[in-house]
Short mmCIF file of C-alpha atoms in Angstrom, two decimals:
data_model
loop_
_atom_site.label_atom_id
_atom_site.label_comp_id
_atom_site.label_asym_id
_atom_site.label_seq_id
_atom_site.Cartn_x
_atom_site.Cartn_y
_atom_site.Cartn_z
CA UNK A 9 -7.79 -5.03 -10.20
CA UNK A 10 -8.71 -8.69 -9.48
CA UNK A 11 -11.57 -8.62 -12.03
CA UNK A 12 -9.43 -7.14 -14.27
CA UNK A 13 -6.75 -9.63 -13.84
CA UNK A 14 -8.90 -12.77 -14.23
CA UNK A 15 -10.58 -11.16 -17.44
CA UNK A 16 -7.31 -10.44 -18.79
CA UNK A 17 -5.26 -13.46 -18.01
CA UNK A 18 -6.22 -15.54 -20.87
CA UNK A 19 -4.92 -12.85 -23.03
CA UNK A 20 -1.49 -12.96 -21.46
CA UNK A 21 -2.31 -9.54 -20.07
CA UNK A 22 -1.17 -9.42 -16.42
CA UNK A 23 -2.51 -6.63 -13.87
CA UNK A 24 0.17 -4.64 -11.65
CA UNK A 25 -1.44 -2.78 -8.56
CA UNK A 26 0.89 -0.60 -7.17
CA UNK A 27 1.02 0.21 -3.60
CA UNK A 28 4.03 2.75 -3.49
CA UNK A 29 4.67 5.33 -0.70
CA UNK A 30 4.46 8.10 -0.55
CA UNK A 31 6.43 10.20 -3.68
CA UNK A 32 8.04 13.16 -3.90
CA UNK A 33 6.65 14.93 -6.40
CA UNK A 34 4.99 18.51 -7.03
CA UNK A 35 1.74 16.99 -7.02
CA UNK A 36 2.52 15.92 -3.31
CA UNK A 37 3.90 19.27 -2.56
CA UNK A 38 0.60 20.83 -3.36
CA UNK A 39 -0.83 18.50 -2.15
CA UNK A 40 0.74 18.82 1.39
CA UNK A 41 -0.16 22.45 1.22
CA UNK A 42 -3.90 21.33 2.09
CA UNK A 43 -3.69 17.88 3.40
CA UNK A 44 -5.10 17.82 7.34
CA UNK A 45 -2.85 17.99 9.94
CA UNK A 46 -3.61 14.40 10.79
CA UNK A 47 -3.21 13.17 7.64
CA UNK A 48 0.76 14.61 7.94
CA UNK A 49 0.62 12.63 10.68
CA UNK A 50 -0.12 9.59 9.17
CA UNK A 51 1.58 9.81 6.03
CA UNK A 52 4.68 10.89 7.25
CA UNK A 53 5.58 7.42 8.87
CA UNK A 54 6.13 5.98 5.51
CA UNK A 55 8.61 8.28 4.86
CA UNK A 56 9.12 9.67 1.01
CA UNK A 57 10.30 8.28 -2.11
CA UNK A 58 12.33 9.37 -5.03
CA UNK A 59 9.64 9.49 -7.74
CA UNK A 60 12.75 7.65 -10.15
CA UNK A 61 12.84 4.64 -7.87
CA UNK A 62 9.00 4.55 -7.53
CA UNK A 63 8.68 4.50 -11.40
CA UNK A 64 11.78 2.11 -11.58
CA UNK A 65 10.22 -0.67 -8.66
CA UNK A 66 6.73 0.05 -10.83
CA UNK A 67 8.05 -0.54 -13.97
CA UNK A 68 9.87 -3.94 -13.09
CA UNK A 69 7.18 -5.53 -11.11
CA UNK A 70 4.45 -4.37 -14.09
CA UNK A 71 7.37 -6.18 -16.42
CA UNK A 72 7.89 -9.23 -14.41
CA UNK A 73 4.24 -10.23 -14.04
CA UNK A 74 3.79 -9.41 -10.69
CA UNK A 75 0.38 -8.24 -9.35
CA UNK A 76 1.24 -6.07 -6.29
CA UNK A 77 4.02 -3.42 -6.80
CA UNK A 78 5.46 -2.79 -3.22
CA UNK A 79 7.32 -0.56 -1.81
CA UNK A 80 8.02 -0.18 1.93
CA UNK A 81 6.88 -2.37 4.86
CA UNK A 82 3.53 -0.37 5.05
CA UNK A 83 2.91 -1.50 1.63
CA UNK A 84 4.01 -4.93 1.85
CA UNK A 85 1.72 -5.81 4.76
CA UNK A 86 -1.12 -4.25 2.38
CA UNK A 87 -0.29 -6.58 0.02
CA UNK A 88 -0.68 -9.96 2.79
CA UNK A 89 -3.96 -8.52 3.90
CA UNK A 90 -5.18 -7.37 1.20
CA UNK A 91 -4.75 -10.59 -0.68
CA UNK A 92 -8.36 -12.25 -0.93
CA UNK A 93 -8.97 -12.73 -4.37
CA UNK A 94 -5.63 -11.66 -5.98
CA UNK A 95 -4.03 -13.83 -8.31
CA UNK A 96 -1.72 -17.04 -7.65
CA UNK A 97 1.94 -16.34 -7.49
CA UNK A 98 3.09 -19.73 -6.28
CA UNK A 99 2.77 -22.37 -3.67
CA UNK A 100 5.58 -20.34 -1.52
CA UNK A 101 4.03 -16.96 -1.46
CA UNK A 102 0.59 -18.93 -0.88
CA UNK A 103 2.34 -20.73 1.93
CA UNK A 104 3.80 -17.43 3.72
CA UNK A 105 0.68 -15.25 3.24
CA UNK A 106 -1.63 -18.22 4.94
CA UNK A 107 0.56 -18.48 7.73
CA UNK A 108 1.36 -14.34 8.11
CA UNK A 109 -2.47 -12.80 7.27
CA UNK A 110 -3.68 -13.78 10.99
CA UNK A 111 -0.56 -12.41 12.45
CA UNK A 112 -0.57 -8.90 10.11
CA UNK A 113 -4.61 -8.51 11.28
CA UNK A 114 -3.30 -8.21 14.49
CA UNK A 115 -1.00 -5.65 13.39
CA UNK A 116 -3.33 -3.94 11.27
CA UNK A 117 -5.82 -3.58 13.96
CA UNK A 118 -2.86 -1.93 15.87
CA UNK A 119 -2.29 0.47 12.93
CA UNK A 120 -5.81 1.41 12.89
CA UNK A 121 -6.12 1.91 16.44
CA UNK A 122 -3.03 4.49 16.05
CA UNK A 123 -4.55 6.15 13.87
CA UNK A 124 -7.39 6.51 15.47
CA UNK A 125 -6.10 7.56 18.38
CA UNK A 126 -3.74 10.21 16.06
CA UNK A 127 -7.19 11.78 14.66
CA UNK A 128 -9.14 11.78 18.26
CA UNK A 129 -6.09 13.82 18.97
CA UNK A 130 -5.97 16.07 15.88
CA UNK A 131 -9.93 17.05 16.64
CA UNK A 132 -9.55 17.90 20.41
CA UNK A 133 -6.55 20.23 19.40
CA UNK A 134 -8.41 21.58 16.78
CA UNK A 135 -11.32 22.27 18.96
CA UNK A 136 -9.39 23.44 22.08
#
């Protein structure tokens, strides 16, 4: 997406990522059918959006330029940490994600190491 919106920019074409949670739709339904026990797990903190308001928060941040659609403080801390190469937005989101991407490693580590810890647990029930 940050290829994309480099290429594009001269163009006046502007790249939305979205990062929504997860949606309530009957692709997820089926989807749940299947989806590892662990994965549930995981998932399920986000808790479940409304697919209107998903296309709604998509729609306006695709409208208003914005490169990362968020929804959700999962998906927010994505979009600090998994800034690297995306495009500027300003000297006061550059500011805030300088001084916040050490901090949100940390808690991304943390994340991880839940989830680790979730599937470890997932296996050895599966096993026992």
């Amino acid at each position: 997406a940050e290829t994309i919106a480099m290429e594009a920019k001269h163009r006046g074409v502007t790249v939305t990522l979205a990062l929504p949670t997860d949606t309530d739709t009957p692709g997820f339904e089926r989807e749940n059918q299947s989806k590892p026990e662990e994965t549930k797990i995981i998932s399920g903190s986000g808790g479940l959006a409304k697919p209107e308001d998903v296309g709604r928060r998509i729609v306006h941040d695709a409208l208003k330029g914005s490169f990362f659609s968020i929804m959700g403080l999962e998906s927010w801390i994505l979009s600090i940490l998994c800034v690297g190469m995306a495009p500027w937005k300003g000297p006061v989101l550059c500011v805030l994600q300088f001084y916040l991407l050490g901090p949100l490693r940390m808690v991304g580590l943390l994340i991880q190491w839940n989830f680790q810890r979730i599937i470890k647990k997932c296996a050895k029930d599966r096993e026992n």
